Short mmCIF file of N, CA, C and O in Angstrom, two decimals:
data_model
loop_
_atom_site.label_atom_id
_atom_site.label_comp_id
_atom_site.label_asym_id
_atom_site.label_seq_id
_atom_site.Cartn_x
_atom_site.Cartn_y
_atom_site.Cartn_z
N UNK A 1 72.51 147.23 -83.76
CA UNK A 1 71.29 147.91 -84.02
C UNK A 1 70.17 147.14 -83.33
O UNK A 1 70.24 145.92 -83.25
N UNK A 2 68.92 147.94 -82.73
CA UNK A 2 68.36 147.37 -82.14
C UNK A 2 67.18 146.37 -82.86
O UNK A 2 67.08 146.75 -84.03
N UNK A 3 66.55 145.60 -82.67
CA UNK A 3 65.95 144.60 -83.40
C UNK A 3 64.01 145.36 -83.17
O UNK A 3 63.68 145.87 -82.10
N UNK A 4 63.40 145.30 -83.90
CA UNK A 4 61.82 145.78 -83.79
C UNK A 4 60.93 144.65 -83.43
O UNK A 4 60.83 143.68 -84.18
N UNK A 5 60.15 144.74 -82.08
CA UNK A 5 59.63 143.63 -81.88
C UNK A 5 58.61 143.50 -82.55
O UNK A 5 57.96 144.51 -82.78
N UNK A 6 58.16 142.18 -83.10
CA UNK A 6 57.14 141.82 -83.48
C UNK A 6 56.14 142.34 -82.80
O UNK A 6 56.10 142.24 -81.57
N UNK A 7 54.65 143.33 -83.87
CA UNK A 7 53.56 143.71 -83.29
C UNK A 7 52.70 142.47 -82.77
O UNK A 7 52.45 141.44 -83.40
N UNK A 8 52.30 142.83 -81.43
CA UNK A 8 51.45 141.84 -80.91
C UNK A 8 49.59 141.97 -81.37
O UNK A 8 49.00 142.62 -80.51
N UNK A 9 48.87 141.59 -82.24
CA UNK A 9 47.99 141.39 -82.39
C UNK A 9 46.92 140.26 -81.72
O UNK A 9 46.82 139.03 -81.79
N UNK A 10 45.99 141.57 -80.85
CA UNK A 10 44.69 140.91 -80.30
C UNK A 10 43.67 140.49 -81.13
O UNK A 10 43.19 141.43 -81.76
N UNK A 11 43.13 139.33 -81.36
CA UNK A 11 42.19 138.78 -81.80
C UNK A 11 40.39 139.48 -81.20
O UNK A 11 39.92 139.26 -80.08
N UNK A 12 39.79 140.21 -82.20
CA UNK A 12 38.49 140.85 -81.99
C UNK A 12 37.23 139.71 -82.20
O UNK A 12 36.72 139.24 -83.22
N UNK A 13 37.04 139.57 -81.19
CA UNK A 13 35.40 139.04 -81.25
C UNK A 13 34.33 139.71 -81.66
O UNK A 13 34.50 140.92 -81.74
N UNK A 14 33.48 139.37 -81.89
CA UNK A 14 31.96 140.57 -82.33
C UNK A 14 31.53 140.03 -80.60
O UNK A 14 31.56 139.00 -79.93
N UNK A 15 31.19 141.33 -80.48
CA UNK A 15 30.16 141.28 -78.67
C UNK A 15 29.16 139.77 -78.53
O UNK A 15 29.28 138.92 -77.65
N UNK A 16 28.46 139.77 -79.35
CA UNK A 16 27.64 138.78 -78.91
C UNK A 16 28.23 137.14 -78.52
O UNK A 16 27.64 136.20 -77.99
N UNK A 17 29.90 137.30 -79.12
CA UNK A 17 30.58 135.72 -78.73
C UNK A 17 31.15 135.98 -77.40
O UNK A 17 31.32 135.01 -76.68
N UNK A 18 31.44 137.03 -77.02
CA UNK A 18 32.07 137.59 -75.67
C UNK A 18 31.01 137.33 -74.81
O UNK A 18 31.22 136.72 -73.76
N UNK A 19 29.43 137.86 -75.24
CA UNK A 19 28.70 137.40 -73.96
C UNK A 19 27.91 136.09 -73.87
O UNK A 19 27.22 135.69 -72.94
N UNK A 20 28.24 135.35 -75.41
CA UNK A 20 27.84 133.58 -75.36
C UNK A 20 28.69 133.49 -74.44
O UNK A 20 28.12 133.45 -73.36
N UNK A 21 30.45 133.40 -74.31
CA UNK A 21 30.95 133.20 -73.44
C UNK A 21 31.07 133.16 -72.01
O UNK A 21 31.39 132.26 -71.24
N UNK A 22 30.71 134.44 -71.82
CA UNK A 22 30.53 134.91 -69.96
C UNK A 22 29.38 134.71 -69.86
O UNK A 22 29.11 135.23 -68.77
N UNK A 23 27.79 134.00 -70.54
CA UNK A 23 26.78 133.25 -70.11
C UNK A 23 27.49 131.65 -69.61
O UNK A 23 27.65 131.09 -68.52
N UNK A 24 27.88 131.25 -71.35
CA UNK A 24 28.41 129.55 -71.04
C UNK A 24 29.43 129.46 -69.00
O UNK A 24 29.37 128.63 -68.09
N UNK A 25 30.14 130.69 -69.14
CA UNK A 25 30.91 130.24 -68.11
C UNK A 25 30.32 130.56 -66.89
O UNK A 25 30.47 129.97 -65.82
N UNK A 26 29.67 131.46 -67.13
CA UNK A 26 28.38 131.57 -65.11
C UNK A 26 28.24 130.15 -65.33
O UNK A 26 29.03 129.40 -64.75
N UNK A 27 26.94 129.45 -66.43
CA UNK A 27 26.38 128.00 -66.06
C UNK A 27 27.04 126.83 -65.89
O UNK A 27 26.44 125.77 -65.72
N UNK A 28 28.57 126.95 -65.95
CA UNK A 28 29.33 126.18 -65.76
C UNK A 28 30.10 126.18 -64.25
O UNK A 28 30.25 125.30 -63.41
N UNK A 29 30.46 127.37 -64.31
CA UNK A 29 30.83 127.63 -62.69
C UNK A 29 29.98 127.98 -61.58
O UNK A 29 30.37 128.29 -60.46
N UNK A 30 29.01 127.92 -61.91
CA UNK A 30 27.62 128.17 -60.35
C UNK A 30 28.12 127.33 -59.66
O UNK A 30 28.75 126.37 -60.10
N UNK A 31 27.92 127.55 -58.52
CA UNK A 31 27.79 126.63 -57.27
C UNK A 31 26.68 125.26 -57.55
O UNK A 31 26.83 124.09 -57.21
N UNK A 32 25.72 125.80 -58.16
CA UNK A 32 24.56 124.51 -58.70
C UNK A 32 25.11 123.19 -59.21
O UNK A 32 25.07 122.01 -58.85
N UNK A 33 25.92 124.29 -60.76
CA UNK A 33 26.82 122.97 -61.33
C UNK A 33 27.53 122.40 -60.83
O UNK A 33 28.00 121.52 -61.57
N UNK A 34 28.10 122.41 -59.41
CA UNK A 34 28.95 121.65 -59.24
C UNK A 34 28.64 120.94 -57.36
O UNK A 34 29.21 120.76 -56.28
N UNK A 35 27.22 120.78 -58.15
CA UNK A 35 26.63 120.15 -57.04
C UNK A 35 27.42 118.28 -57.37
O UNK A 35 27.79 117.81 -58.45
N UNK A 36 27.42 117.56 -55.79
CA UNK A 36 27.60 116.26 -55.73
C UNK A 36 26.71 115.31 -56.09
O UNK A 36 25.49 115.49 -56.00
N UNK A 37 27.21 114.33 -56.47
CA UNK A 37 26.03 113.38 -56.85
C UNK A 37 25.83 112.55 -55.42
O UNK A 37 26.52 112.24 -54.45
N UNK A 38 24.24 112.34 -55.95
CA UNK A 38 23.32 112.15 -55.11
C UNK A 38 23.59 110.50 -54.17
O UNK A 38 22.78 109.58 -54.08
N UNK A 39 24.77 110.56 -53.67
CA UNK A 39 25.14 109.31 -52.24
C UNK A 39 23.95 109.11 -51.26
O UNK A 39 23.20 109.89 -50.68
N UNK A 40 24.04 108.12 -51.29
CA UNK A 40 23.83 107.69 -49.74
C UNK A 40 21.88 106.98 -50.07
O UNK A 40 21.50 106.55 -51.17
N UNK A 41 21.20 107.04 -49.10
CA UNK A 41 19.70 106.31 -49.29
C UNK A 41 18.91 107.29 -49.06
O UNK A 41 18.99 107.96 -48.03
N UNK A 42 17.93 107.54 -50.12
CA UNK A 42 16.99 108.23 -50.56
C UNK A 42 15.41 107.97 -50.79
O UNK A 42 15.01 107.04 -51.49
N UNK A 43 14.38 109.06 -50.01
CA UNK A 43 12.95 108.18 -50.16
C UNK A 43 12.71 108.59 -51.59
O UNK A 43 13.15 109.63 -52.09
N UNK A 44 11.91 107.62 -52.24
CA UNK A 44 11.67 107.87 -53.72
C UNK A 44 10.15 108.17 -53.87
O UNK A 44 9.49 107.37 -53.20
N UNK A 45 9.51 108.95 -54.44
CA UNK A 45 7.87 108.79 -54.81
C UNK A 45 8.15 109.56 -56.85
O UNK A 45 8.97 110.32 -57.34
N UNK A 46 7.13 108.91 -57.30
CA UNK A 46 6.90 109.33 -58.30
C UNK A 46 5.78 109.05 -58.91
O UNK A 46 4.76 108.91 -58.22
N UNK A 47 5.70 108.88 -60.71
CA UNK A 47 4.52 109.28 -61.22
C UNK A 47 4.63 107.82 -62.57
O UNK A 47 5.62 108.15 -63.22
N UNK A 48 4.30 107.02 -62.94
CA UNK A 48 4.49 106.39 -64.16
C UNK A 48 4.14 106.96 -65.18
O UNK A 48 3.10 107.62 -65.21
N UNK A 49 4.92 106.82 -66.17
CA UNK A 49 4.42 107.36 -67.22
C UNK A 49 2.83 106.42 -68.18
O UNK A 49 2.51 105.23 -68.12
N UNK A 50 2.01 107.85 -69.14
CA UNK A 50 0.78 107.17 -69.26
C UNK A 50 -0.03 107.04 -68.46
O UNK A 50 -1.13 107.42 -68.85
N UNK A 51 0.01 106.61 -67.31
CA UNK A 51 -1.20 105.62 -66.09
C UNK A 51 -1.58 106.68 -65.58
O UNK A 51 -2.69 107.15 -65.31
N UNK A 52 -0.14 107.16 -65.42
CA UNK A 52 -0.09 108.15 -64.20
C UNK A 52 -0.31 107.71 -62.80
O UNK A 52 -0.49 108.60 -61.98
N UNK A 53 -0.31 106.51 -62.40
CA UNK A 53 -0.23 105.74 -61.05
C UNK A 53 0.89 106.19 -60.50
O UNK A 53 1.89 106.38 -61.18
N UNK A 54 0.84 106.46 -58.80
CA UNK A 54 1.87 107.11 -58.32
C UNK A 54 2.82 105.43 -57.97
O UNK A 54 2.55 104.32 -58.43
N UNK A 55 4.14 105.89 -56.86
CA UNK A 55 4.44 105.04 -56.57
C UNK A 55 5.36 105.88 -55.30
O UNK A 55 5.56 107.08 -55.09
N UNK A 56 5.84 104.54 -54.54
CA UNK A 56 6.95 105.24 -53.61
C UNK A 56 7.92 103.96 -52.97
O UNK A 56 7.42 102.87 -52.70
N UNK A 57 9.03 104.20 -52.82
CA UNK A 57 9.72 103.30 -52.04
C UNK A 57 11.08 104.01 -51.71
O UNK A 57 10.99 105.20 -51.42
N UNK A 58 12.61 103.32 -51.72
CA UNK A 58 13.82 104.00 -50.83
C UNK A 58 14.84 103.50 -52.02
O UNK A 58 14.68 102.31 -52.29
N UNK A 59 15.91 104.23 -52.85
CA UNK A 59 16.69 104.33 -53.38
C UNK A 59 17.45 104.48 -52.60
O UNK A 59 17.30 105.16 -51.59
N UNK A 60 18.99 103.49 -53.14
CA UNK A 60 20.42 103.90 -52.33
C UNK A 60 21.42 104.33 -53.87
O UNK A 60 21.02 104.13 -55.02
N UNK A 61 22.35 104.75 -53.59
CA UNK A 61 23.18 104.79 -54.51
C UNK A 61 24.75 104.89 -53.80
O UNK A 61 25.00 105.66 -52.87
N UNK A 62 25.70 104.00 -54.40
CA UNK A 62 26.98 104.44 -53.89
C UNK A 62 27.79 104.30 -55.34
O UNK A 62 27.45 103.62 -56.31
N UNK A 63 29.15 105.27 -55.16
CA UNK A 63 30.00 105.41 -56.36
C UNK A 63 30.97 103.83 -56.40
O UNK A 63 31.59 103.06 -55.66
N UNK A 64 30.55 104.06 -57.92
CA UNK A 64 31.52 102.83 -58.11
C UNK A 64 32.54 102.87 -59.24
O UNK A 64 32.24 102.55 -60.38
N UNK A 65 33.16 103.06 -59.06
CA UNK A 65 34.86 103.47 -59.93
C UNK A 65 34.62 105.22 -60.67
O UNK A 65 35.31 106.19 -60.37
N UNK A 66 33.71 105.22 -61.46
CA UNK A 66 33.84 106.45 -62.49
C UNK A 66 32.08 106.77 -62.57
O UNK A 66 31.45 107.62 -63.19
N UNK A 67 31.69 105.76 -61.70
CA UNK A 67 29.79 105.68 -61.95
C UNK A 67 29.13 105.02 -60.60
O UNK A 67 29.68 104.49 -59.63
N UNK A 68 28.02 105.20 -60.83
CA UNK A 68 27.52 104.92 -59.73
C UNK A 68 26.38 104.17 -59.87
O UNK A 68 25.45 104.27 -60.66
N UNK A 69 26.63 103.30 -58.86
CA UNK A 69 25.86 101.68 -58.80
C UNK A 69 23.96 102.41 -58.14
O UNK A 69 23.98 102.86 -56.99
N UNK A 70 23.27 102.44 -58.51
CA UNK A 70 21.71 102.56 -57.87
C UNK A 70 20.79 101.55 -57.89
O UNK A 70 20.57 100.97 -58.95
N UNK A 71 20.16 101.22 -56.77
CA UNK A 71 19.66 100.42 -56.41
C UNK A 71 17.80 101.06 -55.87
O UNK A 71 17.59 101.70 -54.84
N UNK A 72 16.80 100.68 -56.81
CA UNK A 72 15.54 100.86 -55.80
C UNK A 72 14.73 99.59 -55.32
O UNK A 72 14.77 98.48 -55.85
N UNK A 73 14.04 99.93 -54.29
CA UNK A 73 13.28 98.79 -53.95
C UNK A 73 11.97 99.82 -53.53
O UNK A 73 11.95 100.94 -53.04
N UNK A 74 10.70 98.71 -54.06
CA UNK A 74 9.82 99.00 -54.33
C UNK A 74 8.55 97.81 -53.11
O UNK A 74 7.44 97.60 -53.59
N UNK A 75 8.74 97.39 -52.19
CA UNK A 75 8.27 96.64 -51.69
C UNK A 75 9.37 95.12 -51.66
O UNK A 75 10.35 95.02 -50.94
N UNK A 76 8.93 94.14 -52.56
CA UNK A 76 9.78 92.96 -52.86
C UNK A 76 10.02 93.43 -54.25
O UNK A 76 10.75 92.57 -54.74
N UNK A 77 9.84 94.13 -54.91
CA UNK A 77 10.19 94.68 -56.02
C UNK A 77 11.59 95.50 -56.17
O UNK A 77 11.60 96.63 -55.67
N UNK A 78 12.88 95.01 -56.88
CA UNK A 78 14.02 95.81 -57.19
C UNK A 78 14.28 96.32 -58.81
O UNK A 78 14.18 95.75 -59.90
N UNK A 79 14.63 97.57 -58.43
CA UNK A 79 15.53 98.14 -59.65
C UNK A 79 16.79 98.01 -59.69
O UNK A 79 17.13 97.65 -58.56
N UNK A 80 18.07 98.13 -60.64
CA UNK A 80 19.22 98.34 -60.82
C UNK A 80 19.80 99.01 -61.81
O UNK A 80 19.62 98.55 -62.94
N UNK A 81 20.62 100.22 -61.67
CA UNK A 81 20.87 101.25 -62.41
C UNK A 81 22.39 101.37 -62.35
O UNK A 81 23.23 100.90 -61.59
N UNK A 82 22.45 102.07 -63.30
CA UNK A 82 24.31 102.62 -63.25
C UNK A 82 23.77 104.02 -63.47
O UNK A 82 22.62 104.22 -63.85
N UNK A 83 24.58 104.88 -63.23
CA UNK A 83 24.44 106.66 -63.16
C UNK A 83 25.27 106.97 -63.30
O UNK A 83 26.20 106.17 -63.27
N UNK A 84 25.50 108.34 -63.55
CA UNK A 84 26.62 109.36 -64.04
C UNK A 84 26.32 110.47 -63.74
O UNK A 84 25.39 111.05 -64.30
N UNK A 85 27.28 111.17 -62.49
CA UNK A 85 27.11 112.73 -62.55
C UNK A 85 27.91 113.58 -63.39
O UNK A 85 29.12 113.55 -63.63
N UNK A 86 26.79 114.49 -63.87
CA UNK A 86 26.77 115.50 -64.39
C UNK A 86 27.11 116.89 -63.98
O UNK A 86 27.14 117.78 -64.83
N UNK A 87 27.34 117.09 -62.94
CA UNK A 87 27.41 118.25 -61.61
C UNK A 87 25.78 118.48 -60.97
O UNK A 87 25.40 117.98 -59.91
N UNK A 88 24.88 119.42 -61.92
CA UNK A 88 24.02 119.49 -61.11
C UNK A 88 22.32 118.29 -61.55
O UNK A 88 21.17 118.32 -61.11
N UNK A 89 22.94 117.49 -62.45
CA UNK A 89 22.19 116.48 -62.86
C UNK A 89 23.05 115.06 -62.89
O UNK A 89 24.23 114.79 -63.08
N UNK A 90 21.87 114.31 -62.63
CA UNK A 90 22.72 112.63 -62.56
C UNK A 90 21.93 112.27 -63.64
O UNK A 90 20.91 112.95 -63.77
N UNK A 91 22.13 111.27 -64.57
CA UNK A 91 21.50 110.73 -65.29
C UNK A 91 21.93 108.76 -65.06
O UNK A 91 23.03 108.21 -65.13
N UNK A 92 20.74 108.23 -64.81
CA UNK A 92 20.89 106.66 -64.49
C UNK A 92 19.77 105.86 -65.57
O UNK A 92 18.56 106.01 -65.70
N UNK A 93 20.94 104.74 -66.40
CA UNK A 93 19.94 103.90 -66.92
C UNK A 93 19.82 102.85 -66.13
O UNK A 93 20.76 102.60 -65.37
N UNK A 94 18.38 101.81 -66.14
CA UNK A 94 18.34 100.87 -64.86
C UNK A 94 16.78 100.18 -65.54
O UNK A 94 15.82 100.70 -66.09
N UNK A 95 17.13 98.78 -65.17
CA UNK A 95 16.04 98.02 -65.44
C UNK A 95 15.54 97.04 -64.12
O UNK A 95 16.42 96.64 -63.36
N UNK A 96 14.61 96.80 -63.95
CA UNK A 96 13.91 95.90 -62.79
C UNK A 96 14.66 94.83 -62.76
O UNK A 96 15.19 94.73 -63.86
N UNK A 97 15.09 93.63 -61.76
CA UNK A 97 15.89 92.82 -61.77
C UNK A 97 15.64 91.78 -62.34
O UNK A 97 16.56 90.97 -62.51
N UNK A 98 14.28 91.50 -62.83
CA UNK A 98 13.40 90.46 -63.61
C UNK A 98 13.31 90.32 -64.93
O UNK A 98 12.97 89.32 -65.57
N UNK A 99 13.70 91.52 -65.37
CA UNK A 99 13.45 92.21 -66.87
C UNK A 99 14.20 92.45 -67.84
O UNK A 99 15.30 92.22 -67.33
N UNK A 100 14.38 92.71 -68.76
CA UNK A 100 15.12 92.97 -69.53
C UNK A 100 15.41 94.82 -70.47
O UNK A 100 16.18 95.33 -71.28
N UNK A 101 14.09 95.22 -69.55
CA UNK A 101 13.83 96.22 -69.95
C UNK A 101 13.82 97.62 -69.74
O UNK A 101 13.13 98.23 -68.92
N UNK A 102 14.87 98.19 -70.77
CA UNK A 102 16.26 99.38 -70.05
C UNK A 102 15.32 100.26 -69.83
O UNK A 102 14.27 99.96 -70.40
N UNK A 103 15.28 101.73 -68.90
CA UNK A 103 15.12 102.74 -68.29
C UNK A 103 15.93 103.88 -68.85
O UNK A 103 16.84 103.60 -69.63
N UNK A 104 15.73 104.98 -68.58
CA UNK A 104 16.51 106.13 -68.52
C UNK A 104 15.91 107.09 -67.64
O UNK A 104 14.73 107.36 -67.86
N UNK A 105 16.63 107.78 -66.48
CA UNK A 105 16.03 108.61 -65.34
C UNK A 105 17.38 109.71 -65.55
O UNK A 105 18.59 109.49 -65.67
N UNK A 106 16.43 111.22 -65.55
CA UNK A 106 17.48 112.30 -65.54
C UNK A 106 16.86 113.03 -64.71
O UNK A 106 15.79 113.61 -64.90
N UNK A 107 17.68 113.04 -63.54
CA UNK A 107 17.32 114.06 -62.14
C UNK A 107 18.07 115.50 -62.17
O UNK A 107 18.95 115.76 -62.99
N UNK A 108 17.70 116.23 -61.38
CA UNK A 108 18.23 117.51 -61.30
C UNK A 108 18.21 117.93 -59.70
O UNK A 108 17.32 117.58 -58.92
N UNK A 109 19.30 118.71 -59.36
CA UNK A 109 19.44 118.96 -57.86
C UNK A 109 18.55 120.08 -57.91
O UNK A 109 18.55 121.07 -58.64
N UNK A 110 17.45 119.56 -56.55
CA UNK A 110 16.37 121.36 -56.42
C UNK A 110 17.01 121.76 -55.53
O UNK A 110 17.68 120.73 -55.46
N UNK A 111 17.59 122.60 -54.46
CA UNK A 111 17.82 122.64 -53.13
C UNK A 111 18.02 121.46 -52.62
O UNK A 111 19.01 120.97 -53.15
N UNK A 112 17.32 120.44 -51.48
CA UNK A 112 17.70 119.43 -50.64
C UNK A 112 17.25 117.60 -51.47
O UNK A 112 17.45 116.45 -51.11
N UNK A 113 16.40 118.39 -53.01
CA UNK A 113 15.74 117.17 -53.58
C UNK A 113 16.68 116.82 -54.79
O UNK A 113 17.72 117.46 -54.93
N UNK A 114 16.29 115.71 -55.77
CA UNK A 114 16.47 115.83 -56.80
C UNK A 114 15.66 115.02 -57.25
O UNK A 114 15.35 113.89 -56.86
N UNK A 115 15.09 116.07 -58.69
CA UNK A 115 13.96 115.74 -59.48
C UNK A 115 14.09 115.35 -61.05
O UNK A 115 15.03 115.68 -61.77
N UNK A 116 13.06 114.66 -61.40
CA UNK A 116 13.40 114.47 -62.70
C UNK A 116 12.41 113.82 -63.47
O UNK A 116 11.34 113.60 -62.91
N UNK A 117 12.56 113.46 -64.65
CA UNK A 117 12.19 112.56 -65.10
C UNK A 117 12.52 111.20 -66.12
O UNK A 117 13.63 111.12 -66.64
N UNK A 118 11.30 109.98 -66.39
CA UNK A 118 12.41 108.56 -66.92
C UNK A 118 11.04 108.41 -67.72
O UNK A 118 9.89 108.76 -67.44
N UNK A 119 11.67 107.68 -68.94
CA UNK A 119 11.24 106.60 -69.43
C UNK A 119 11.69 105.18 -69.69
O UNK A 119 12.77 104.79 -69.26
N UNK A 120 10.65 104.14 -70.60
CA UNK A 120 11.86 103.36 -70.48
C UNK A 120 11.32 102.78 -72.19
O UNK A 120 10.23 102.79 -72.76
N UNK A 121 12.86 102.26 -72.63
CA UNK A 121 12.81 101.71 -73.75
C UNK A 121 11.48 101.51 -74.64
O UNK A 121 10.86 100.47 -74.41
N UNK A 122 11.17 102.04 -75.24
CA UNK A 122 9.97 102.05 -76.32
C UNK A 122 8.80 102.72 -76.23
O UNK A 122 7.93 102.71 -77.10
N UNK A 123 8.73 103.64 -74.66
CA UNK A 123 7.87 104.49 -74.34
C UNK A 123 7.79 105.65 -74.96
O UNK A 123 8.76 106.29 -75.34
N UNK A 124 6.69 105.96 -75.08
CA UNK A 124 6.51 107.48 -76.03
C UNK A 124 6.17 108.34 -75.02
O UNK A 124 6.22 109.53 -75.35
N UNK A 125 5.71 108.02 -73.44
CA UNK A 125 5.72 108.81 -72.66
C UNK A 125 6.59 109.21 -71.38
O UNK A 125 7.22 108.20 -71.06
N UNK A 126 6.90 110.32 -70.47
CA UNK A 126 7.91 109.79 -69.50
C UNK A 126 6.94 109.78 -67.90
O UNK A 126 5.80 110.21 -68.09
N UNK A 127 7.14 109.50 -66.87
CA UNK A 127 7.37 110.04 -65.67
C UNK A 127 8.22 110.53 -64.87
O UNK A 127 9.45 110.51 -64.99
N UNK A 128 7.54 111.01 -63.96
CA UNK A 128 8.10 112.18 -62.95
C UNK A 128 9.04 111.13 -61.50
O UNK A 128 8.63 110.00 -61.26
N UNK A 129 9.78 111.50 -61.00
CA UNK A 129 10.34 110.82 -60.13
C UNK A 129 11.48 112.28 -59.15
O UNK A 129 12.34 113.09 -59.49
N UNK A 130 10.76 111.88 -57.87
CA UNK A 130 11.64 112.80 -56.78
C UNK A 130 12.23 111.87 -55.93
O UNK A 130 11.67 110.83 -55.56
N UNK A 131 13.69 112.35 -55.53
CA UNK A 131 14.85 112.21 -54.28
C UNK A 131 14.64 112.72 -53.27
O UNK A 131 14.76 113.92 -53.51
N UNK A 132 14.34 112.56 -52.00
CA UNK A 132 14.44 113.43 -51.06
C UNK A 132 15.54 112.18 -50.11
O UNK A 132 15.27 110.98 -50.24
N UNK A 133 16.70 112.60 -49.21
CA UNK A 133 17.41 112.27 -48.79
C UNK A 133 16.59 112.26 -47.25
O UNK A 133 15.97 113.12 -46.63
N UNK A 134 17.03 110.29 -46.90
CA UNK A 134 16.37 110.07 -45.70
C UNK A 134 16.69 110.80 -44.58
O UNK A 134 17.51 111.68 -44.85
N UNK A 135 16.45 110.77 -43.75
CA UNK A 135 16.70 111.18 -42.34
C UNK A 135 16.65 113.10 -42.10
O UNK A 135 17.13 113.65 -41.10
N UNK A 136 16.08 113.74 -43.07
CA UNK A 136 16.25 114.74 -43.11
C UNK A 136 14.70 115.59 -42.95
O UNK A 136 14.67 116.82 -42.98
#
């Protein structure tokens, strides 16, 4: 005798988790998100937070195992950071080489820049800070 297969039952969503879903997965799969992190030496200008005094000098960054080593110089003045890409954001904490005193910078890929902004440890305010990749 023949055996009755088990009814296969589809699991019903209510609409609005179907289209949380096919939002979450466009912003995950864009071409944006899965932008590279930001290699190689970069001119830097930005904004301090509070003062609002500008500034400018040349960021490098190269990957180092799972993260990435960043380096700015500011005249005779250096920074040092570790970073982490995100796809279409890097986020780097980094303190002056003199100092003791941590940073946090979260950039975002615009087209050919990446922008963002940092504070640092105990600040209630942030600044603005842009990437533009040298030679370009």
């Amino acid at each position: 005798m023949p055996r009755a297969h088990p009814q296969t039952v589809t699991p019903r969503f209510p609409p609005f988790i179907f289209s949380l879903f096919l939002m979450v997965s466009v912003l995950f799969y864009s071409p944006a998100a899965h932008a590279e992190a930001p290699l190689g030496d970069w001119a830097v200008s930005g904004q301090n937070p509070a003062d609002e005094r500008t500034y400018k000098g040349q960021v490098s960054v190269i990957k180092s195992g799972d993260t990435y080593t960043v380096l700015w110089r500011f005249g005779s003045t250096t920074y040092i950071g570790t970073g982490v890409d995100l796809g279409n954001h890097f986020a780097v904490t980094f303190k002056p080489s003199e100092s003791m005193l941590v940073g946090l910078l979260l950039l975002q890929k615009k087209e050919s820049l990446w922008q963002g902004k940092w504070t640092q440890m105990g600040s209630q305010s942030v600044g603005i800070e842009t990437w533009k990749k040298l030679g370009i």
